PDB file of C-alpha atoms in Angstrom:
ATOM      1  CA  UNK A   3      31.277 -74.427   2.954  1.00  0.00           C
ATOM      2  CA  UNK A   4      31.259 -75.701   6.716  1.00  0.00           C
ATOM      3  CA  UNK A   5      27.679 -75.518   7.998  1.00  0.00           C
ATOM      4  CA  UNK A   6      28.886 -73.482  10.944  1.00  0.00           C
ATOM      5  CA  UNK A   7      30.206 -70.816   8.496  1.00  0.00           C
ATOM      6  CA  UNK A   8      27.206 -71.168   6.360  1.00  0.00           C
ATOM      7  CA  UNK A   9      25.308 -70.219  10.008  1.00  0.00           C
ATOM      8  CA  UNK A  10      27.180 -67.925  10.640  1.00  0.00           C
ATOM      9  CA  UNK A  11      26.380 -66.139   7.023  1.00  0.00           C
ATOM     10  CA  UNK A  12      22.902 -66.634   6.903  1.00  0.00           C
ATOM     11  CA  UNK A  13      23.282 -64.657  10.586  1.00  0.00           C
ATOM     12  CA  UNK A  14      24.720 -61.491   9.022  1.00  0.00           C
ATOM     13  CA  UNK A  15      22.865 -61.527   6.098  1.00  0.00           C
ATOM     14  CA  UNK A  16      19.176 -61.806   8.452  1.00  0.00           C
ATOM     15  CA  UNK A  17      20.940 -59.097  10.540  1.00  0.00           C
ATOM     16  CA  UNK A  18      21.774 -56.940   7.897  1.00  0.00           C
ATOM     17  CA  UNK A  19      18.222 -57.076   6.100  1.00  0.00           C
ATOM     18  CA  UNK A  20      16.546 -56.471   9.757  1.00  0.00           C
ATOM     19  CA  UNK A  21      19.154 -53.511  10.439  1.00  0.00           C
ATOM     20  CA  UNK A  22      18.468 -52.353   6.869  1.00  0.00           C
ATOM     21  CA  UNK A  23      14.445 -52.686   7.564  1.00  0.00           C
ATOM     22  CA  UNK A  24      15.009 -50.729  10.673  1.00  0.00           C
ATOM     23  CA  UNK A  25      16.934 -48.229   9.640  1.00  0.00           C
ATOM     24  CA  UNK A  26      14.764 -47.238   6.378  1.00  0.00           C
ATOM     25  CA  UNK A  27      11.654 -47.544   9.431  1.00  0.00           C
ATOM     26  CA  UNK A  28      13.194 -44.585  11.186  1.00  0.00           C
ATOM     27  CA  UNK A  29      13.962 -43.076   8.000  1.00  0.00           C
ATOM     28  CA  UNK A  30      10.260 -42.860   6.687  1.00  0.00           C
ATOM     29  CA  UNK A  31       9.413 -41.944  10.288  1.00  0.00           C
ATOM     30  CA  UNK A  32      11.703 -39.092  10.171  1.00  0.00           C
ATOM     31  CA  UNK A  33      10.866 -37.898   6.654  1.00  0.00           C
ATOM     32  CA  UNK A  34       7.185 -38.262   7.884  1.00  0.00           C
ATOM     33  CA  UNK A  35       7.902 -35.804  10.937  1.00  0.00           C
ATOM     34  CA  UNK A  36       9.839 -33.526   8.641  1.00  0.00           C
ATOM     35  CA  UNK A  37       6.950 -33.422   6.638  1.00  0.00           C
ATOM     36  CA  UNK A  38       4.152 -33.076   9.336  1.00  0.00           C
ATOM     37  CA  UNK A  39       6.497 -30.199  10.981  1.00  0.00           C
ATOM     38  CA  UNK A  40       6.804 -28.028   7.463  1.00  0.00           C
ATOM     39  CA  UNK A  41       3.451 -28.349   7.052  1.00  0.00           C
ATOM     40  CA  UNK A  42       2.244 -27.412  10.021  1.00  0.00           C
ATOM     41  CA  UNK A  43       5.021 -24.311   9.834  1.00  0.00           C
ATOM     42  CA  UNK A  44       3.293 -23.715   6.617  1.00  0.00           C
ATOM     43  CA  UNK A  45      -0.423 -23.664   8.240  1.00  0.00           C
ATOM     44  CA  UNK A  46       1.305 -21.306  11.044  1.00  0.00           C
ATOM     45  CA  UNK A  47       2.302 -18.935   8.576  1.00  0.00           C
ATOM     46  CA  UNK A  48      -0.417 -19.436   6.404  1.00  0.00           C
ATOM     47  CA  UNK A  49      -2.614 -18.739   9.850  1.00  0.00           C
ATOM     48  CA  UNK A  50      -0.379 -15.126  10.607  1.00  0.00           C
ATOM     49  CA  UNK A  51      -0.564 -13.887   6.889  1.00  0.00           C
ATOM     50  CA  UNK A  52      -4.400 -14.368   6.811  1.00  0.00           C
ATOM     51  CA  UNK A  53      -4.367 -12.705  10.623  1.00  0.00           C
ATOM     52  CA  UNK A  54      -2.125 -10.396   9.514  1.00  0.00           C
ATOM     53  CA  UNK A  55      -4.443  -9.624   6.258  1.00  0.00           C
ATOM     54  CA  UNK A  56      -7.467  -9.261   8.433  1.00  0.00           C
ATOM     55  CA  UNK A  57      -5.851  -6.996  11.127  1.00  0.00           C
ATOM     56  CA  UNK A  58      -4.985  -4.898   7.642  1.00  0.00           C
ATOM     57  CA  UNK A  59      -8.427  -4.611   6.200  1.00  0.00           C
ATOM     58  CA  UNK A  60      -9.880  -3.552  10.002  1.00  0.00           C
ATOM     59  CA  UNK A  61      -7.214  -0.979   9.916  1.00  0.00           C
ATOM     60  CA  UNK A  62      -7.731   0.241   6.765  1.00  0.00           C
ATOM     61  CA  UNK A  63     -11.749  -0.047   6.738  1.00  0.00           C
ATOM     62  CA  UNK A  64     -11.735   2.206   9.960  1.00  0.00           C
ATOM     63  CA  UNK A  65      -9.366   4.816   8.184  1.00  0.00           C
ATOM     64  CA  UNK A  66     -11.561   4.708   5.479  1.00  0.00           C
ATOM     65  CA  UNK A  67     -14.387   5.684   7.653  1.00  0.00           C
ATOM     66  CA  UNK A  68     -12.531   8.396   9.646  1.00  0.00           C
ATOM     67  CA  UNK A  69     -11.869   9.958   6.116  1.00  0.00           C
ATOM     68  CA  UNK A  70     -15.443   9.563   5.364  1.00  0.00           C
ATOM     69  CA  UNK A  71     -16.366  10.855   8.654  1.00  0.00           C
ATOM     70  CA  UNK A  72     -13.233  14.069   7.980  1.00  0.00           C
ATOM     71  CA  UNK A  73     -14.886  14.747   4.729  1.00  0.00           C
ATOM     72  CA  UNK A  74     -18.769  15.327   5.299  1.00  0.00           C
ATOM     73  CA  UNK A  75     -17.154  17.017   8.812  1.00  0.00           C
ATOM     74  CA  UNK A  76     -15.293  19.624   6.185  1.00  0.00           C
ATOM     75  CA  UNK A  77     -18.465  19.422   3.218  1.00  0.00           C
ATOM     76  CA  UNK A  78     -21.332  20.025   6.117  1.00  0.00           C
ATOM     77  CA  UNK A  79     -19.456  22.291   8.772  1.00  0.00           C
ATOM     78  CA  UNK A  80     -16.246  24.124   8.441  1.00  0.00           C
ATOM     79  CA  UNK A  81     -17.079  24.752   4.709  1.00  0.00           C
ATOM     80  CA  UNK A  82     -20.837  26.323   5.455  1.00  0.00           C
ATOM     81  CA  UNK A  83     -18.912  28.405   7.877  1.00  0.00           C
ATOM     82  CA  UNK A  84     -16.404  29.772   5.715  1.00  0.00           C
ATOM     83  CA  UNK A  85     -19.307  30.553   2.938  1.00  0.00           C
ATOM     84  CA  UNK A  86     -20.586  32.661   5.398  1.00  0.00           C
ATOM     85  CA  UNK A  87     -17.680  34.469   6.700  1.00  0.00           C
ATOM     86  CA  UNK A  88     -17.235  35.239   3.146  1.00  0.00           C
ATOM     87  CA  UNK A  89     -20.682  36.318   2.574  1.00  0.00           C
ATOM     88  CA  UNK A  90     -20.970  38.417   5.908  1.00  0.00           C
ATOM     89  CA  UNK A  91     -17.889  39.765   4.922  1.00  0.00           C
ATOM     90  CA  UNK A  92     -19.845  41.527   2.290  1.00  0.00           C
ATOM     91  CA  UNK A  93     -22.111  42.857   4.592  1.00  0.00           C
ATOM     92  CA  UNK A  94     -18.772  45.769   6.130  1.00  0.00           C
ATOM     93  CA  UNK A  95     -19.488  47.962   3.305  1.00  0.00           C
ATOM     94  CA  UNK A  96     -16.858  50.740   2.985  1.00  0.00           C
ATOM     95  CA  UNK A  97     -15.408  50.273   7.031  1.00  0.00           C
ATOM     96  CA  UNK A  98     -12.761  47.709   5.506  1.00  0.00           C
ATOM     97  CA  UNK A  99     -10.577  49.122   3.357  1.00  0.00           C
ATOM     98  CA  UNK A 100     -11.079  47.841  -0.600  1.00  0.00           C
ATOM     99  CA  UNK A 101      -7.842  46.185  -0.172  1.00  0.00           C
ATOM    100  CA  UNK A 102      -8.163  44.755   2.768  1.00  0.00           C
ATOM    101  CA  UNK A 103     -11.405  43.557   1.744  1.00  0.00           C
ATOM    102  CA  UNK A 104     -10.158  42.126  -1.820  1.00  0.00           C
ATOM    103  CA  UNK A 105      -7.040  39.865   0.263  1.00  0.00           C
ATOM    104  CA  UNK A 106      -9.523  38.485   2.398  1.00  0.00           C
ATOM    105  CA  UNK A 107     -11.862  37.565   0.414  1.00  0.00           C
ATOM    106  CA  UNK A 108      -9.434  36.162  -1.923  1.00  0.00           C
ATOM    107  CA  UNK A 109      -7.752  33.867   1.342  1.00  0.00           C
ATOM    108  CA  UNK A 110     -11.764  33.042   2.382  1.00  0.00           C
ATOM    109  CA  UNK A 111     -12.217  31.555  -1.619  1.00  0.00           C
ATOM    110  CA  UNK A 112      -8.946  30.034  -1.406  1.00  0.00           C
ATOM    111  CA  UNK A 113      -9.424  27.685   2.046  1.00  0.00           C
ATOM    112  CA  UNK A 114     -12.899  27.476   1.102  1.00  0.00           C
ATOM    113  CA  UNK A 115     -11.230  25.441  -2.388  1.00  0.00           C
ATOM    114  CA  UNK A 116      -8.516  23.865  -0.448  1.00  0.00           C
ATOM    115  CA  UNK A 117     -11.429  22.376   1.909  1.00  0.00           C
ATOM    116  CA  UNK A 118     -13.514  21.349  -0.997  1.00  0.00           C
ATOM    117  CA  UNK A 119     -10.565  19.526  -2.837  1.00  0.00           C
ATOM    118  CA  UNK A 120      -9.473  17.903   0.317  1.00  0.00           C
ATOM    119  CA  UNK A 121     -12.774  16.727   0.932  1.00  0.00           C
ATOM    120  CA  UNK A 122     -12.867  15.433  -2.890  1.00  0.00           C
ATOM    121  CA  UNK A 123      -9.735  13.472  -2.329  1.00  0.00           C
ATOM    122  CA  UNK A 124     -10.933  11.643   0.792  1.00  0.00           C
ATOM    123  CA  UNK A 125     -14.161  10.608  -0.245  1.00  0.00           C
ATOM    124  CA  UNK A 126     -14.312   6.894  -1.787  1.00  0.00           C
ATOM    125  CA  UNK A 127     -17.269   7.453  -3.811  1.00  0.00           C
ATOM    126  CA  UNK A 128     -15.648  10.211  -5.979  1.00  0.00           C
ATOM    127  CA  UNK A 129     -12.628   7.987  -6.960  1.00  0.00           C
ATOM    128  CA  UNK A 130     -15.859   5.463  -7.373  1.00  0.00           C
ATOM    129  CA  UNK A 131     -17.680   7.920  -9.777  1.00  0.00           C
ATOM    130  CA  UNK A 132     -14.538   9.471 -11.161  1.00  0.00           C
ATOM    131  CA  UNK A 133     -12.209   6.338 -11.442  1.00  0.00           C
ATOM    132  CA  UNK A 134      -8.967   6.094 -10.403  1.00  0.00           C
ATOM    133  CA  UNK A 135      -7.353   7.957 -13.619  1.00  0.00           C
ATOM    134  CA  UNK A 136      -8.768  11.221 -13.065  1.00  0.00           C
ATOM    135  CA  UNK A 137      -8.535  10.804  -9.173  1.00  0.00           C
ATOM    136  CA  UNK A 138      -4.886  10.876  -9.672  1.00  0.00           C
ATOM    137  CA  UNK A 139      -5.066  13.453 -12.399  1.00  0.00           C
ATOM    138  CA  UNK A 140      -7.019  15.850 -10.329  1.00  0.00           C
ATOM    139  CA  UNK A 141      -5.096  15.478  -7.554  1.00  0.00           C
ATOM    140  CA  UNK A 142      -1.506  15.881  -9.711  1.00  0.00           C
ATOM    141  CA  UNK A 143      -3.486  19.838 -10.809  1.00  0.00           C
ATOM    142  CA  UNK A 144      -4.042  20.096  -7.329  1.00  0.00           C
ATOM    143  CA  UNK A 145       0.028  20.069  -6.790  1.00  0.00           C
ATOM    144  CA  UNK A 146       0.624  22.154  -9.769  1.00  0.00           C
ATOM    145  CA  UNK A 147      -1.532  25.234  -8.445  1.00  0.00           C
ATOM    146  CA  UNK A 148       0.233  25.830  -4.857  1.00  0.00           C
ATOM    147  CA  UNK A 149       3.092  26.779  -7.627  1.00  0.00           C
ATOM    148  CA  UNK A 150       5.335  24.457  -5.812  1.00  0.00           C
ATOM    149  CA  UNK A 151       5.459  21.257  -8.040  1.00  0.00           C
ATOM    150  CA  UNK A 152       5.616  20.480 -11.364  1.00  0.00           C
ATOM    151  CA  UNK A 153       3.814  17.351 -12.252  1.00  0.00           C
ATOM    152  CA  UNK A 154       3.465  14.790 -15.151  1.00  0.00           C
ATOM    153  CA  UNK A 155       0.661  11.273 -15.159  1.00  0.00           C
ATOM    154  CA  UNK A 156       1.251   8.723 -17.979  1.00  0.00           C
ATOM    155  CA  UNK A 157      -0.905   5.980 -18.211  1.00  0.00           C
ATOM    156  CA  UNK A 158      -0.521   3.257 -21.320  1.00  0.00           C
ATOM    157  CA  UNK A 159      -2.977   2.789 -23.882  1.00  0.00           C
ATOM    158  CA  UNK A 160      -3.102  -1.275 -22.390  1.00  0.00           C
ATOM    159  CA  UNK A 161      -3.960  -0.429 -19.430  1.00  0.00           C
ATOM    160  CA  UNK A 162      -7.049  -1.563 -17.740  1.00  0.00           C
ATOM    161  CA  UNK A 163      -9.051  -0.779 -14.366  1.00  0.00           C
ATOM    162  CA  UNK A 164      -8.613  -3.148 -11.690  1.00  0.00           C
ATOM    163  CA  UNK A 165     -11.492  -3.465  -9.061  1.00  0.00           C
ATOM    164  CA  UNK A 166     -12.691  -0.657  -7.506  1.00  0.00           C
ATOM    165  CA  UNK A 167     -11.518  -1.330  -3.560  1.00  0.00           C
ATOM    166  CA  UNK A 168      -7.830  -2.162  -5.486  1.00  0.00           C
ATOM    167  CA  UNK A 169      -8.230   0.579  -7.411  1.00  0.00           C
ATOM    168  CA  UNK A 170      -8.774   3.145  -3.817  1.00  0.00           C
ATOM    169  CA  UNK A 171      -6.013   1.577  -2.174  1.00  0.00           C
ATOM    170  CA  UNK A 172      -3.559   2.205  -4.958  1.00  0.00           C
ATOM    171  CA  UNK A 173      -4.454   5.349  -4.756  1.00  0.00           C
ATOM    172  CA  UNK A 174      -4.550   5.901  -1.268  1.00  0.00           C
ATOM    173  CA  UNK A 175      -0.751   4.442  -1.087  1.00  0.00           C
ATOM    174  CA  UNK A 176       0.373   7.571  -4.547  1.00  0.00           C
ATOM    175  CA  UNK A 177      -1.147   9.713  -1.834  1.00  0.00           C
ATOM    176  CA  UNK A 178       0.910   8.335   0.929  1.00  0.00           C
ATOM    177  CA  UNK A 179       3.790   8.384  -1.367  1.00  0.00           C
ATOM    178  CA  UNK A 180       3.219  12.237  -2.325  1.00  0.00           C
ATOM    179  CA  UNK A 181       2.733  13.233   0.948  1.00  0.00           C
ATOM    180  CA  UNK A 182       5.669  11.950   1.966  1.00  0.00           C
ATOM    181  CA  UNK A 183       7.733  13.772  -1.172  1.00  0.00           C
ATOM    182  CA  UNK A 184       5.787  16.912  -0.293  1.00  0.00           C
ATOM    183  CA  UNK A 185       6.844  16.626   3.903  1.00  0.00           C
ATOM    184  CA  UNK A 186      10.736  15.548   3.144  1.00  0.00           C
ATOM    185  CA  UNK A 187      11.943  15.268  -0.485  1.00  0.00           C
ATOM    186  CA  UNK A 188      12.220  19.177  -1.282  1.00  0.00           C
ATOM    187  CA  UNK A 189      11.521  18.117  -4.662  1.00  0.00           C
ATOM    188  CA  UNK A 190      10.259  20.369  -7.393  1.00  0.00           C
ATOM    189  CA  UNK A 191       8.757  17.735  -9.901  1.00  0.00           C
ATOM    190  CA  UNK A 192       6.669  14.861  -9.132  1.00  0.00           C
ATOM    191  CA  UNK A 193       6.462  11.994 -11.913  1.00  0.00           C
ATOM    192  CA  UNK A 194       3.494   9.460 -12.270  1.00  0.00           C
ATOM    193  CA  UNK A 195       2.746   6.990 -14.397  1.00  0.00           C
ATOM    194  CA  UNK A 196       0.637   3.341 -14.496  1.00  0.00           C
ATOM    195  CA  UNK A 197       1.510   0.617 -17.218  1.00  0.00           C
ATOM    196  CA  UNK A 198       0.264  -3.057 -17.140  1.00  0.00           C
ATOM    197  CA  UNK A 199       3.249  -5.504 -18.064  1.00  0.00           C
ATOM    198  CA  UNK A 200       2.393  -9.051 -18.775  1.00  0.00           C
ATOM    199  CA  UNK A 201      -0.156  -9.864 -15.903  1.00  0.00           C
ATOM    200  CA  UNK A 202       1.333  -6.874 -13.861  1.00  0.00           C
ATOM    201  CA  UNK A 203       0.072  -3.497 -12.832  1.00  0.00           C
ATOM    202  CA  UNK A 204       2.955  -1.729 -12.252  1.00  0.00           C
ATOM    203  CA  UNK A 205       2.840   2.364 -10.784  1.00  0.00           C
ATOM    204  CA  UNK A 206       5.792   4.305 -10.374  1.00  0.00           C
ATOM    205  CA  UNK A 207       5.676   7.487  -8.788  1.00  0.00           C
ATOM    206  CA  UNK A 208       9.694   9.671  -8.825  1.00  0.00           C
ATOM    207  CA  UNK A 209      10.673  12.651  -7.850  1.00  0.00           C
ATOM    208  CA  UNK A 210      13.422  14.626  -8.313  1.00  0.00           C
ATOM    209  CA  UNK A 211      14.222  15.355  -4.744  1.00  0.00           C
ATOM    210  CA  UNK A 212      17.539  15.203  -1.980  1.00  0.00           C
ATOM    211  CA  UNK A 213      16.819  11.486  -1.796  1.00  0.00           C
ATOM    212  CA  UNK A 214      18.173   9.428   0.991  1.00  0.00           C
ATOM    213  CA  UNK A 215      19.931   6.152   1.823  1.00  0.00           C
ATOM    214  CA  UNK A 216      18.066   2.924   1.327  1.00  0.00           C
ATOM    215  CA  UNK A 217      19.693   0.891   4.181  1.00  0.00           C
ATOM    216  CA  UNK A 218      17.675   3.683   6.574  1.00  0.00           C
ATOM    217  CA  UNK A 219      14.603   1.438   5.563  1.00  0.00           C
ATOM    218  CA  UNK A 220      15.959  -1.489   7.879  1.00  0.00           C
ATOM    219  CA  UNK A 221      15.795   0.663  10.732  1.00  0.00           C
ATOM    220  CA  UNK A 222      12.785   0.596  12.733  1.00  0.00           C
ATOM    221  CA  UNK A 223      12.406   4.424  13.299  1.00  0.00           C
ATOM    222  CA  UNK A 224      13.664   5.746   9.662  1.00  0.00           C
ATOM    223  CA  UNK A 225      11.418   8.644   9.889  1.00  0.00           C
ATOM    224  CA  UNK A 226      11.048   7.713   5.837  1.00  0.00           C
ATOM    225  CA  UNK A 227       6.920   7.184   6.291  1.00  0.00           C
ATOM    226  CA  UNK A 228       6.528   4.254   4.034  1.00  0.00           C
ATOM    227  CA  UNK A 229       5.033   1.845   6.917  1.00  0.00           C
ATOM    228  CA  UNK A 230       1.440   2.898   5.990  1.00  0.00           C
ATOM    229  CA  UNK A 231       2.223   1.961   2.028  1.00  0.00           C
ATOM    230  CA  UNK A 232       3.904  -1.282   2.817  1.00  0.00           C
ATOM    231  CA  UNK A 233       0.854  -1.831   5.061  1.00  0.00           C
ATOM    232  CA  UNK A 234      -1.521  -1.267   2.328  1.00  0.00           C
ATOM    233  CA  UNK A 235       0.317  -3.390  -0.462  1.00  0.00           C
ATOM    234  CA  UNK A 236       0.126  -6.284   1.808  1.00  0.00           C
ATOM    235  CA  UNK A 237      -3.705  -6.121   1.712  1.00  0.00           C
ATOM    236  CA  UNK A 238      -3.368  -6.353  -2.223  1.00  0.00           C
ATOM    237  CA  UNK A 239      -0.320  -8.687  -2.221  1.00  0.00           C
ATOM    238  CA  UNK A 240       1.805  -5.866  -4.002  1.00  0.00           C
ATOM    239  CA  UNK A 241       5.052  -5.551  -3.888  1.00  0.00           C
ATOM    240  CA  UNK A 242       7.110  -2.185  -3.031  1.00  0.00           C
ATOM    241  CA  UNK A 243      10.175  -1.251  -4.709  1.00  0.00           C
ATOM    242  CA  UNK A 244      12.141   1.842  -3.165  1.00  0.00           C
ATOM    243  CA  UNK A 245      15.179   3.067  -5.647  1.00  0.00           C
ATOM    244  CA  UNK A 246      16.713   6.310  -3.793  1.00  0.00           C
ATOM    245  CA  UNK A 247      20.240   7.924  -3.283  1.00  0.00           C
ATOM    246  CA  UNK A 248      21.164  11.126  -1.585  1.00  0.00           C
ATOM    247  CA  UNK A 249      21.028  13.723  -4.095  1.00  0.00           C
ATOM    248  CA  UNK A 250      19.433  11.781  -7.127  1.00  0.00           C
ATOM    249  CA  UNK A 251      15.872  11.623  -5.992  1.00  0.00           C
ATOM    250  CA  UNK A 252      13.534   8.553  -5.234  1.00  0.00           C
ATOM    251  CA  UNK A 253      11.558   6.652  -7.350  1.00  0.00           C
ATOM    252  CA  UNK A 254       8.842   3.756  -5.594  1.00  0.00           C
ATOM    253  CA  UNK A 255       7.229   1.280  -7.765  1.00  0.00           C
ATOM    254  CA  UNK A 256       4.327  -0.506  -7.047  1.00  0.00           C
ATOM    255  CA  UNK A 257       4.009  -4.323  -8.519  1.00  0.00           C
ATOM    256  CA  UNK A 258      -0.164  -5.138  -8.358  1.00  0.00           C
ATOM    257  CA  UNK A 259      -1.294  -8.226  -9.805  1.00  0.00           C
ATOM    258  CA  UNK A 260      -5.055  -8.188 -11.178  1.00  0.00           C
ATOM    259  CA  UNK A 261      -7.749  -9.757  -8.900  1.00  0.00           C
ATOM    260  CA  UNK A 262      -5.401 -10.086  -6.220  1.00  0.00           C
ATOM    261  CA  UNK A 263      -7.597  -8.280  -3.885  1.00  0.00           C
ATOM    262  CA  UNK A 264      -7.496 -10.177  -0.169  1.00  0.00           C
ATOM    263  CA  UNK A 265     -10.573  -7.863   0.568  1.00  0.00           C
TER     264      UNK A 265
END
């Protein structure tokens, strides 16, 4: 081989090598940014969840205190004052007709009940003392008696308390959930139940109501009221499940995994 071709070779082989070199530089300098920019897109988001989680628990906490505040209100005040209503109302004698008297007494023992029960329901220490079963039991007899609702709680033999501040949010969110059946499902019969499943709590609460259409849930104003339960699984990293159709009811599952607590 001429030496000038042999030159000329060696050339395009030292050029390729160096364009090679180069080109695998700015490759590991790209793959490098790549890197540095998903991980810092993962901090960000890692940053807003654990903002996001905080904001949550504030929210919640001061709820939690403005039902604790609602219930000794109703225990201390309005409920004293109804006790006595009822007791002056003993006092009339024969001026109020037996009747009369009998209907109003029987309305002053009735809100006098509803206040206690409500005040039951929103204190933390009685789902504390009582445990989340029989919070949810209670509050299912509470349904049955306005004669409205007819209820049924299943729980399996596996299943096992989770912490207590998991244990109030879950059932602050069957709350949420059967207030919201109660304001729109016109529903008759409320279902409840709470299985674990592998390393899953999962609760389902159904009723057999007019149901709606899903897709409303993209829209921003709904009306459907299940902000405030979404808001709470968040805080417990649970996931919400909402299976409805107009005319066959709605059924919302809650997915909790144990000590998942963000608290």
């Amino acid at each position: 081989m001429p030496k000038q071709q042999e030159d000329i070779l060696i050339t395009i082989v030292v050029a390729s090598v160096f364009f090679i070199l180069i080109g695998s530089f700015v490759l590991l300098i790209v793959f490098v940014f790549l890197r540095r920019q998903r991980k810092n897109r993962e901090e960000k988001e890692e940053m807003r969840n654990r903002f996001e989680q905080t904001l949550l628990k504030t929210q919640l906490e001061i709820q939690e205190q403005a039902f604790a505040y609602i219930s000794q209100e109703i225990h201390d005040n309005i409920g004293q004052i109804l006790s006595l209503a009822r007791l002056n109302l003993n006092t009339f004698g024969d001026a109020v007709p037996e009747a009369k008297f009998n209907q109003t007494d029987d309305l002053l023992g009735k809100a006098i009940k509803d206040l206690r029960d409500l005040s039951h329901n929103l204190q933390n220490n009685r789902i504390h003392n009582i445990g989340i079963i029989e919070s949810i039991r209670q509050l299912l007899v509470s349904l049955e008696k306005t004669g409205r609702f007819s209820t049924s709680f299943h729980t399996s033999d596996h299943f096992h308390i989770l912490d207590v501040n998991t244990d109030i949010i879950i059932y602050r969110m069957i709350q949420e959930i059967i207030n919201n059946i109660i304001k729109h499902a016109a529903a008759s019969k409320i279902d409840v139940s709470i299985n674990n499943e592998a390393e899953t709590t999962v609760v389902t609460i159904s009723d057999n109501g007019i149901g709606f259409d899903t897709a409303l849930l993209n829209e921003e104003r709904s009306g459907i009221g299940l902000q405030n339960i979404i808001n709470r699984a968040k805080t417990i990293n649970a996931t919400v499940d909402v299976k409805s159709a107009p005319g066959s009811g709605t059924t919302i599952t809650l997915y909790i995994k144990p000590k998942s607590l963000l608290l």
